[in-house]
Coordinates of C-alpha atoms in Angstrom, one line a residue:
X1 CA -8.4 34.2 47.2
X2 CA -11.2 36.4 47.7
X3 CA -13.8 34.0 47.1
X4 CA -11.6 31.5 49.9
X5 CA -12.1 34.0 52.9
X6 CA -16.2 34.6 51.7
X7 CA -16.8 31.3 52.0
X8 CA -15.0 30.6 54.8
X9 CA -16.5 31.8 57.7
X10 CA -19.3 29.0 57.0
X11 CA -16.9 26.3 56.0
X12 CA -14.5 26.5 58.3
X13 CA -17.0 26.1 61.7
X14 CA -18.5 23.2 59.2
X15 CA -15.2 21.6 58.9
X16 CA -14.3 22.1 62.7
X17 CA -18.1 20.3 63.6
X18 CA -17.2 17.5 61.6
X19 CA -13.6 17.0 63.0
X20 CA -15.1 17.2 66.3
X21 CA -18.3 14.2 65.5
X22 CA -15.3 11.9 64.2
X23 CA -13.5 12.4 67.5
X24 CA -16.2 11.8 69.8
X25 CA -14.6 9.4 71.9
X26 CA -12.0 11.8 72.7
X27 CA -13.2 14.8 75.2
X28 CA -10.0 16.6 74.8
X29 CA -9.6 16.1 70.6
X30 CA -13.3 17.3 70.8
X31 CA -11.8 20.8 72.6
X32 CA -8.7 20.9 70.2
X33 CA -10.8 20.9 67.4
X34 CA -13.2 23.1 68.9
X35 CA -10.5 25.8 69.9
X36 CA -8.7 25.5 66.4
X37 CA -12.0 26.1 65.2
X38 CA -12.6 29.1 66.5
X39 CA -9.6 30.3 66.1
X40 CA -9.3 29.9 62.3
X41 CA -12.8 31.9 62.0
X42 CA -11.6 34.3 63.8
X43 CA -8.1 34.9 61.1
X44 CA -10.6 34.5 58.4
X45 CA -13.0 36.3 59.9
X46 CA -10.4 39.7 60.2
X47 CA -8.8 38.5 56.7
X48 CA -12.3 39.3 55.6
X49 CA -13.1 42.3 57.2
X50 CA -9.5 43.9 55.7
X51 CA -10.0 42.5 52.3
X52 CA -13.7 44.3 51.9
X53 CA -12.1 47.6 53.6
X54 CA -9.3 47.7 51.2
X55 CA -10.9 46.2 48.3
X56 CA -14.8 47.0 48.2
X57 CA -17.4 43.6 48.3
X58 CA -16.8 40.5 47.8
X59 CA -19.1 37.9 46.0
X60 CA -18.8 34.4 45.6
X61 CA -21.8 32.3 43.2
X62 CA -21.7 28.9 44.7
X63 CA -21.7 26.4 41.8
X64 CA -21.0 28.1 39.2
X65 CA -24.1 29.5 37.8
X66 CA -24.4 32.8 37.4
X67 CA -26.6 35.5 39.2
X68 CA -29.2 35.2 40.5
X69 CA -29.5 31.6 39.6
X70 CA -26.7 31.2 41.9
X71 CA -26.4 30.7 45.6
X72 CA -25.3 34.1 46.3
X73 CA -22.4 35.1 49.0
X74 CA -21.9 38.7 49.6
X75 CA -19.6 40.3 52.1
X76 CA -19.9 44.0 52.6
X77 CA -18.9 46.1 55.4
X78 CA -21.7 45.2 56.9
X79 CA -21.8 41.3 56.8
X80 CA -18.2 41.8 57.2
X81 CA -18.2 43.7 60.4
X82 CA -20.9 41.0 61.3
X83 CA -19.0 38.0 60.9
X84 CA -16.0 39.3 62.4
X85 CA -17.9 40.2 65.8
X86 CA -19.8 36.6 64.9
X87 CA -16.4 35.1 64.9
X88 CA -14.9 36.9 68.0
X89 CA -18.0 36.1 70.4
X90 CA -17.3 32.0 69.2
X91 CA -13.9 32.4 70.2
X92 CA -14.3 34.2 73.6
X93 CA -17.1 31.2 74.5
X94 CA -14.9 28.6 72.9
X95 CA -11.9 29.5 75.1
X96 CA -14.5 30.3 78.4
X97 CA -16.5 27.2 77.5
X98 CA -12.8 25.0 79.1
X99 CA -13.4 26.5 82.7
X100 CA -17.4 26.4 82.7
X101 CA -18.8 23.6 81.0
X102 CA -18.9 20.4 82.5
X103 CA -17.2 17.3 80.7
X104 CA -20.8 15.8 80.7
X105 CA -22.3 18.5 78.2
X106 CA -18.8 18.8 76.3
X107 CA -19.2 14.8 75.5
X108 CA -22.3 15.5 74.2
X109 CA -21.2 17.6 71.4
X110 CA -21.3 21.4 72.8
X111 CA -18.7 22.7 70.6
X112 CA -19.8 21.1 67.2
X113 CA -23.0 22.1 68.1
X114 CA -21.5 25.6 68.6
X115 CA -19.7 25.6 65.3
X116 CA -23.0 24.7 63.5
X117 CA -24.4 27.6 65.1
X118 CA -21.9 29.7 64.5
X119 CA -21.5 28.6 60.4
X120 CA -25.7 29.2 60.1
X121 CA -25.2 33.0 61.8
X122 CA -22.4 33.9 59.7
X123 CA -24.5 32.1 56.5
X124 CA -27.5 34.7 57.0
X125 CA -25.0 37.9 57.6
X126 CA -23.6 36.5 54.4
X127 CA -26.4 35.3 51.8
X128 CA -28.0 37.2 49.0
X129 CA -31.5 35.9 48.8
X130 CA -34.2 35.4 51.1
X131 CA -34.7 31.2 50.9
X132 CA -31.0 30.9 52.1
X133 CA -31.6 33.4 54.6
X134 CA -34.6 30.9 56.2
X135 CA -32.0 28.0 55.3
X136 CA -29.5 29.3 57.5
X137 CA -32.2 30.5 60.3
X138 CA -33.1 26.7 60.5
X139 CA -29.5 25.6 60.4
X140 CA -29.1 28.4 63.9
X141 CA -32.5 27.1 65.4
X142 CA -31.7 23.4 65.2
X143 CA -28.3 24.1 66.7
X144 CA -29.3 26.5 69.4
X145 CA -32.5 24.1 70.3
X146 CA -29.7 21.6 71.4
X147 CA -27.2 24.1 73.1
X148 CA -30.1 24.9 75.2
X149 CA -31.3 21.9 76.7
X150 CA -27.7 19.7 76.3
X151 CA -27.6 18.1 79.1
X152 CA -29.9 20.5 81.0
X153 CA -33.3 19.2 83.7
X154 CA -36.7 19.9 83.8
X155 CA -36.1 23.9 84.2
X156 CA -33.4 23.7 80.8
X157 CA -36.2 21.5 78.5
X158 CA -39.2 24.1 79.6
X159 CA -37.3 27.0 78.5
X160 CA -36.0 25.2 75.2
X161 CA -39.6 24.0 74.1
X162 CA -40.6 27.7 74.9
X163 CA -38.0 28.8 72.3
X164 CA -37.9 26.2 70.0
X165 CA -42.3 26.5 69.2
X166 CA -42.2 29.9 68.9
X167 CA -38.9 30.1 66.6
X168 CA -41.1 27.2 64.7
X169 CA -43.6 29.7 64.3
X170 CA -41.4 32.5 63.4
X171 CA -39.8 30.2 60.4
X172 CA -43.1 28.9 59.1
X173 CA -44.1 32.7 58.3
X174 CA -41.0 33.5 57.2
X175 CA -41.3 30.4 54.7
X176 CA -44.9 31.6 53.7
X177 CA -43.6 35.3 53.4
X178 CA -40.5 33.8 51.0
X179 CA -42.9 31.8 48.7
X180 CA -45.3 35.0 48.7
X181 CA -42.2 36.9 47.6
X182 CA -41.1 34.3 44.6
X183 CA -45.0 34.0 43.3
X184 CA -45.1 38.0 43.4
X185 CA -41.9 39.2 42.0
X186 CA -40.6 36.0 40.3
X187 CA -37.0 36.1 42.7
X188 CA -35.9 35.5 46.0
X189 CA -32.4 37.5 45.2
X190 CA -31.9 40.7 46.8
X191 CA -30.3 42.5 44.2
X192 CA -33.3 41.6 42.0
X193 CA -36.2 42.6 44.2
X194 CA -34.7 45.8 44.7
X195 CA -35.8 46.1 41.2
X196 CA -39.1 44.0 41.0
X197 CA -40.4 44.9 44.9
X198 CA -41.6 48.6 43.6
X199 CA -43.1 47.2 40.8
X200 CA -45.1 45.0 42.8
X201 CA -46.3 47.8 45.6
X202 CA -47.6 50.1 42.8
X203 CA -49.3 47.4 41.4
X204 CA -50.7 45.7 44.7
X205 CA -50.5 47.3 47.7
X206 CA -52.5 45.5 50.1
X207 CA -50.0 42.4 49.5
X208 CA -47.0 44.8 50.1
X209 CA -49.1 45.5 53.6
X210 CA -49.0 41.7 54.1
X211 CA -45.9 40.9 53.0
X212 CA -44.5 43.6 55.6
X213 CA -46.9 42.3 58.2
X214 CA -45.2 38.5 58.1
X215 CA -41.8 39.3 57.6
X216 CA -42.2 41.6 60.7
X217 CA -43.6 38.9 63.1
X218 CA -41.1 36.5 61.9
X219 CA -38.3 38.5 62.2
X220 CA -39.8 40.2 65.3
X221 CA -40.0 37.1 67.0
X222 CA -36.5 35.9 66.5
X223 CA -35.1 39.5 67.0
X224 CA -37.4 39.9 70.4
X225 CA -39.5 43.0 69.3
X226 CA -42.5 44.0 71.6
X227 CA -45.2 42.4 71.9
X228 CA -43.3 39.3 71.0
X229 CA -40.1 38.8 72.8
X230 CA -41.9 36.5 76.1
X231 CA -39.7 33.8 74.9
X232 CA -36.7 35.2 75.6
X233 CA -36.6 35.7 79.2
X234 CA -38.2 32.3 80.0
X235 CA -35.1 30.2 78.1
X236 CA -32.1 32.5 78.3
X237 CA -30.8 32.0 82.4
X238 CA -31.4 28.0 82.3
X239 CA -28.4 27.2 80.3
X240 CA -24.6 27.2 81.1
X241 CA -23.5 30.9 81.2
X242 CA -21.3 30.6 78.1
X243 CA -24.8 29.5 75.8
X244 CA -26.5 32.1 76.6
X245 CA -23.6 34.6 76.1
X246 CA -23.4 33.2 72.5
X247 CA -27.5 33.6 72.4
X248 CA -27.7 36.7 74.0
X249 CA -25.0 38.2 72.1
X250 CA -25.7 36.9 68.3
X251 CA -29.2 35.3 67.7
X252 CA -31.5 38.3 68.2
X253 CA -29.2 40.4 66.5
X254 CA -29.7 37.7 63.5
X255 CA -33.3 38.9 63.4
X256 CA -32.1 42.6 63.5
X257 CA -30.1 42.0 61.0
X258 CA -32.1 40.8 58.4
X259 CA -34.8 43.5 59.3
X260 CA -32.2 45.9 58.3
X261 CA -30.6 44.3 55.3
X262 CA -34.1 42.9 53.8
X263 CA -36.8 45.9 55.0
X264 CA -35.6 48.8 52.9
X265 CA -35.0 46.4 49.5
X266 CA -39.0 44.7 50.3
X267 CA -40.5 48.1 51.4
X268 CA -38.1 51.1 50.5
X269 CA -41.0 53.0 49.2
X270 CA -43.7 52.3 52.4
X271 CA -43.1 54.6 54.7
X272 CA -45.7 53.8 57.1
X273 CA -44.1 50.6 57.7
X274 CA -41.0 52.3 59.1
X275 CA -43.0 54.9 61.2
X276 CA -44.6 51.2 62.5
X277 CA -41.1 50.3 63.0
X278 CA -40.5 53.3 65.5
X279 CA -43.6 52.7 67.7
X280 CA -42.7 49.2 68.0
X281 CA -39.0 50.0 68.9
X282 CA -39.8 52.4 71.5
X283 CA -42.4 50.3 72.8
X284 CA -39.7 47.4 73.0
X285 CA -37.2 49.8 74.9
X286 CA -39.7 50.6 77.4
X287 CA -41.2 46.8 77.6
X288 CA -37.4 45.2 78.3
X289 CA -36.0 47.4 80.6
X290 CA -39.4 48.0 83.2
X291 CA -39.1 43.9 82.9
X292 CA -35.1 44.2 84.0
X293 CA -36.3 46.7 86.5
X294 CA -38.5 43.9 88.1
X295 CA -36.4 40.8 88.5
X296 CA -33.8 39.7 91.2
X297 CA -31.9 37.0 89.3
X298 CA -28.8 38.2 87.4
X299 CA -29.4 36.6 83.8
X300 CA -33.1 37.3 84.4
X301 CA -32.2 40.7 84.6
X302 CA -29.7 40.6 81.3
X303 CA -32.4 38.5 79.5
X304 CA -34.1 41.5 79.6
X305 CA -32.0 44.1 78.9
X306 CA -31.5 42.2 75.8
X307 CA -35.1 43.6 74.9
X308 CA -34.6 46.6 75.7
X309 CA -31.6 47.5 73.8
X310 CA -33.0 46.1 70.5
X311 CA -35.3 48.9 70.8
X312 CA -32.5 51.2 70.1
X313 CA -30.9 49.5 67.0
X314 CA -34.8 49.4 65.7
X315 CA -34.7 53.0 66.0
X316 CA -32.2 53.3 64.1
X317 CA -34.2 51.3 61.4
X318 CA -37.2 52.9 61.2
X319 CA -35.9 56.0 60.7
X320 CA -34.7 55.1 57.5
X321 CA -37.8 55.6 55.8
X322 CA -39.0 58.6 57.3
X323 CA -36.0 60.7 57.2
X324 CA -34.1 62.6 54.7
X325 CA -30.8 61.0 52.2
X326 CA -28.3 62.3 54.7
X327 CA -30.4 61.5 58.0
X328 CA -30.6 58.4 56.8
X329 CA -27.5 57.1 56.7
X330 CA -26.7 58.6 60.0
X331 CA -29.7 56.3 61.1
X332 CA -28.2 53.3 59.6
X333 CA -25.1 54.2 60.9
X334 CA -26.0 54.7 64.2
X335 CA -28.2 51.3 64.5
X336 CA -25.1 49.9 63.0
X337 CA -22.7 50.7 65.8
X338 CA -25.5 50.0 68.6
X339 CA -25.7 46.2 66.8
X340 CA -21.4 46.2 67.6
X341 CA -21.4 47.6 70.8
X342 CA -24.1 45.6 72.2
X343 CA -22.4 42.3 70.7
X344 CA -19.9 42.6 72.5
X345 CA -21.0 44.2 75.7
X346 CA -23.9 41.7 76.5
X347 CA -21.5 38.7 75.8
X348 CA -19.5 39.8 78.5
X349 CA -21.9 40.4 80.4
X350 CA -23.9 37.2 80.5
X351 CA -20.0 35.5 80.7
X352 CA -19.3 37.9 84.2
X353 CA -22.7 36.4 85.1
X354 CA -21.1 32.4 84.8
X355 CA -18.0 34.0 86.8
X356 CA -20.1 35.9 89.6
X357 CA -21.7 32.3 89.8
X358 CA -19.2 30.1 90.0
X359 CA -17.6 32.7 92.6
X360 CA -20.6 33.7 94.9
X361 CA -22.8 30.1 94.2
X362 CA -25.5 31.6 92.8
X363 CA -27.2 34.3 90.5
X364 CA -30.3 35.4 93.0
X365 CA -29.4 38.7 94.1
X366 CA -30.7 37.8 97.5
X367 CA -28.4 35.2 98.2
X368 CA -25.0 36.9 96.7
X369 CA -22.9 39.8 98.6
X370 CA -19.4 41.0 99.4
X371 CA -17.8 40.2 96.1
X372 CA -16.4 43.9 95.5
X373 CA -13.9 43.0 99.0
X374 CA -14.0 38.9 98.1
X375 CA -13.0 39.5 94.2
X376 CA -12.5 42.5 93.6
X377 CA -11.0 42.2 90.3
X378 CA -14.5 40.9 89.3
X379 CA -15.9 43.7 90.6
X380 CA -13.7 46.0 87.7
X381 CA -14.7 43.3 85.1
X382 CA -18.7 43.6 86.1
X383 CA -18.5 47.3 86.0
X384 CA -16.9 47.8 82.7
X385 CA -19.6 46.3 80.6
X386 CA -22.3 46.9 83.1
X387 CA -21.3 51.1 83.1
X388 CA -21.0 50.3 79.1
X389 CA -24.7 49.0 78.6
X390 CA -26.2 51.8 80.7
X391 CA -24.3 54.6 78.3
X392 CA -22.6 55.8 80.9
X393 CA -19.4 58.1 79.3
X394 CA -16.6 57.2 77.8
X395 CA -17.6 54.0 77.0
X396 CA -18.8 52.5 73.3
X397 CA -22.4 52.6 75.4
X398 CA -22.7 56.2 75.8
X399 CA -21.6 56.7 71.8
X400 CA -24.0 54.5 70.9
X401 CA -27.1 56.0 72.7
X402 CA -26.2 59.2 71.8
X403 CA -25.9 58.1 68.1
X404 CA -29.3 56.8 68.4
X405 CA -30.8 60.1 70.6
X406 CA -29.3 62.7 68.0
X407 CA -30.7 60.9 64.9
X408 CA -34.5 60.7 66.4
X409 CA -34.0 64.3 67.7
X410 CA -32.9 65.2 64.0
X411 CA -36.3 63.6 62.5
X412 CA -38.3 64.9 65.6
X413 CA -39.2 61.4 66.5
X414 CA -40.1 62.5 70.1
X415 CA -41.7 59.5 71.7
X416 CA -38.0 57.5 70.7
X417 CA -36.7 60.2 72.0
X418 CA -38.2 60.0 75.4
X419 CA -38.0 55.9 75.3
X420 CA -34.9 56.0 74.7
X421 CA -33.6 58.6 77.4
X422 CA -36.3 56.9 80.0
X423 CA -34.8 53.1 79.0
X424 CA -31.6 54.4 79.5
X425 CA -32.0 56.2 83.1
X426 CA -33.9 52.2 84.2
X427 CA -30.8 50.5 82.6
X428 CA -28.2 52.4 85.1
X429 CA -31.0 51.5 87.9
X430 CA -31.0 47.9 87.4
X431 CA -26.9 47.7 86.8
X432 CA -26.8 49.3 90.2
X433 CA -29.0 46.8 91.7
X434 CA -26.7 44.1 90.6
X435 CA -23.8 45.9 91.8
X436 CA -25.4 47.0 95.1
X437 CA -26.5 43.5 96.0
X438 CA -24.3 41.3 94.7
X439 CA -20.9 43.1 95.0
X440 CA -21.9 46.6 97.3
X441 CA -23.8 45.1 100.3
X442 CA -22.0 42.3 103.1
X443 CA -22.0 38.9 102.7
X444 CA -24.7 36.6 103.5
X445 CA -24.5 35.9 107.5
X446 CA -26.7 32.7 107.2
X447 CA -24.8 31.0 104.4
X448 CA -20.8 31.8 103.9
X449 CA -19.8 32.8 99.8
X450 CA -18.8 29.3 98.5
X451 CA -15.9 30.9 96.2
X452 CA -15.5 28.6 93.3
X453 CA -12.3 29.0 91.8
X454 CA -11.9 26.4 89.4
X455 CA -10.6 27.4 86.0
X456 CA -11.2 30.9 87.3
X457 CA -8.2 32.0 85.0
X458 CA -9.6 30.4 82.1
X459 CA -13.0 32.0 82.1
X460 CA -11.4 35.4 83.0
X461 CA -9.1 35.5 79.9
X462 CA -11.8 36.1 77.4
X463 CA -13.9 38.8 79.6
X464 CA -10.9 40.5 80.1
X465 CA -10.3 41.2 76.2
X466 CA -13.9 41.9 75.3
X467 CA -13.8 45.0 78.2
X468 CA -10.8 46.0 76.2
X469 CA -12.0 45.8 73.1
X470 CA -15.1 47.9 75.0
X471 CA -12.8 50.5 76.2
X472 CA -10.9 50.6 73.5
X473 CA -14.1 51.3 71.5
X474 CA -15.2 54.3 73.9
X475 CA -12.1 55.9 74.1
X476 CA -11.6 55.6 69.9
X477 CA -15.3 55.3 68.2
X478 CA -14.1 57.0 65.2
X479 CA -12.8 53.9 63.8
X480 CA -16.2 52.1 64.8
X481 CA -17.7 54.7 63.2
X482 CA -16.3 55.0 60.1
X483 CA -17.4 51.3 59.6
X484 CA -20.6 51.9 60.6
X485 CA -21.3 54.7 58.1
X486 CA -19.8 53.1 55.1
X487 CA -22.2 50.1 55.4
X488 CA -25.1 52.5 56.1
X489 CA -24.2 54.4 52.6
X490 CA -23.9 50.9 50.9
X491 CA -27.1 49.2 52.8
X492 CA -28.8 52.6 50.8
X493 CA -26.9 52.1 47.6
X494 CA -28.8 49.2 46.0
X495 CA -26.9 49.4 42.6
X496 CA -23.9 48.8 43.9
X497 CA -25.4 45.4 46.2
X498 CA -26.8 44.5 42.4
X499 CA -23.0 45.1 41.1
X500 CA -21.5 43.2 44.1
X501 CA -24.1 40.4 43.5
X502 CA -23.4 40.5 40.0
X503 CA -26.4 41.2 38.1
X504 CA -25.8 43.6 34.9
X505 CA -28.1 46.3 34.7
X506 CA -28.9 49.6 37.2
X507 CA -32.2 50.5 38.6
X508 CA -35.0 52.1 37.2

């Protein structure tokens, strides 16, 4: 039974993709099977989550070799917490997806393209060596590509080539770093390098240095690190709002992800890398949100926020290998709870921004106005995820930060400190700007709000739950929390992952 509900967060969107290409001259089969979909990873998804609370990880070798022969499956906390958040962004932009995507782009195939996509995400949060990790990056890149530019003009098939070459060039070096791995060490399994990786510094060094530089880029680029995150604001604001809330809320964090779960197996003992890893996140905090600070177009202005916040979970990162045991699974922890909060609050957000569309007729700043007397319940709904991104208190925004702020204060890592405190102050400056212009100031004289309010109900439903579930998370972090620190002390306790995986044997 345990092995059913590992496997099943990739099976199930799998399944629900294929019922979905068999009924493709049905538009509304195509949205049953969609919805039941999303639904079904959703139960499995929390049936996960409780099983690894209650029972410790869960491991599943796919054809029944054994490890590390095997395709390896492991869910612990963390890939369970990962999943279920994975799960319960599909199902909010399943369910939105009825009110704000035209029939046209739902013919096409949106939602089996969005269960592919959602089967490869939860595939890397769950896999146990690194050439499944890059199978499951190509399986999310091939199914993103075409949620970007479904349907979509010139503006949509500029932004997708922009993200499709340099996602290209991001897998190519993480397919050279993976072969450079197996001719080095002899494995690809994560439980096993954690054994053969130290071996293989002492001995060579400079490839260690190498090794770390690829896997940085590659992961860098598809997590949006500074300097290489350009992509990201040039494709993110041309597709339907409910794409780019499923981008903006799970594919970077993909590429955080396997920085966190892959970085201190590779290179536990380097700590220059992860004092590299602190300049680069504070660098990425300050590059996002001066970018935010500059635009005038409201998913322009999210795009980059997304930059800017993985600055913070980066943080989090680096400090791993540069702190103390205990500091360093408050690190972990910390990161680990920015990663959930952010999930969820950016998918709302970038869903609000489809609403604030379809009510005011556009996302320029200049051109929107009056919404807080017009709508004012989508006022409330804007500033609930909006006050939760800029940290403002109680919200699972201001836990976060703080999380973050009192770890690099700990480990006197002063310029995160300062990027972090001076990305934060910009963020509440650029969520004012939205609200000032497009919900604060009057109404355009020249041109009247065109108020939309098609399927209004439909798109609201989902926002509505994940500002709960934000609240809910500010008033209560201890539960968050709690989560967040066991997968921190497991990410740091690489005998157990070799246990879970099931390789006999402790480490040196």
């Amino acid at each position: 039974m345990r092995g059913l509900v590992v496997v099943a967060p990739i099976a199930v969107p799998l399944l629900a993709a294929a019922g979905i290409m068999i009924s493709f001259r049905s538009l509304r089969l195509q949205k049953a099977f969609g919805l039941a979909g999303a639904g079904a990873l959703l139960a499995f998804a929390v049936a996960l989550m409780v099983s690894v609370w209650r029972n410790g990880s869960a491991a599943v070798n796919l054809g029944a070799w054994p490890a590390p022969i095997a395709i390896n499956l492991v869910a612990d906390t963390l890939a369970s917490l990962m999943v279920l958040l994975a799960s319960l962004v599909g199902a909010a932009v399943a369910l939105y997806a009825l009110a704000e995507v035209e029939s046209e782009r739902s013919s096409m195939g949106f939602y089996a393209y969005l269960m592919v996509l959602l089967a490869g995400v939860n595939g890397a949060f769950l896999t146990a060596d690194l050439f499944n990790l890059y199978v499951c990056f190509e399986v999310m890149l091939m199914a993103s590509f075409v949620l970007l530019v479904l349907g979509g003009g010139r503006e949509q098939m500029e932004g997708g080539l922009k993200y499709v070459a340099l996602n290209l060039f991001a897998s190519a070096l993480f397919l050279a770093a993976v072969g450079i791995v197996y001719g080095a060490a002899g494995s690809l399994n994560l439980g096993e390098l954690a054994v053969r990786m130290p071996e293989v510094s002492a001995q060579r060094p400079e490839l260690t240095a190498a090794l770390a530089g690829l896997f940085l880029v590659a992961f860098g680029i598809k997590a949006a690190l500074f300097p290489l995150y350009f992509w990201l604001p040039a494709s993110y604001h041309t597709p339907p709002a409910a794409v780019s809330a499923v981008f903006a809320g799970l594919l970077t964090k993909v590429g955080v992800y396997a920085l966190i779960r892959v970085f201190p197996v590779l290179f536990a003992g380097e700590t220059w890398i992860f004092a590299f890893l602190v300049l680069v996140a504070a660098l990425t905090m300050m590059a996002g949100v001066v970018g935010a600070v500059a635009q005038f177009h409201i998913r322009r202005i999210l795009s980059f926020h997304i930059i800017s916040q993985i600055g913070y979970m980066v943080v989090g990162l680096g400090l791993v290998g540069i702190a103390a045991e205990p500091v360093r699974r408050a690190a972990l922890a910390a990161a680990v709870f920015y990663i959930a909060h952010h999930i969820l609050v950016k998918t709302n957000l970038f869903l609000v921004a489809g609403a604030i569309r379809r009510f005011g007729g556009s996302e320029d700043l200049g051109r929107l106005g009056g919404l807080s007397v017009s709508a004012p319940w989508l006022a409330v709904l804007f500033l609930i995820p909006a006050a939760s991104l800029a940290g403002i208190p109680p919200l699972s925004g201001f836990w976060a930060k703080l999380a973050v702020i009192r770890v690099a204060i700990e480990c006197e890592a002063w310029l995160a400190v300062v990027a972090a405190l001076a990305a934060g102050l910009l963020t509440l400056l650029s969520m004012t700007k939205i609200w000032n212009e497009a919900f604060w100031k009057a109404a355009p004289t020249e041109r009247p709000i065109a108020a939309d309010r098609r399927g209004m109900t439909v798109m609201v439903v989902p926002i509505v739950l994940l500002a709960a579930v934000t609240v809910v998370i500010g008033l209560v972090p201890q539960p968050l929390f709690a989560v967040a620190e066991r997968a921190a002390a497991e990410l740091l306790d690489l005998e157990a992952y070799r246990a879970a995986v099931g390789i006999a044997g402790g480490l040196p």
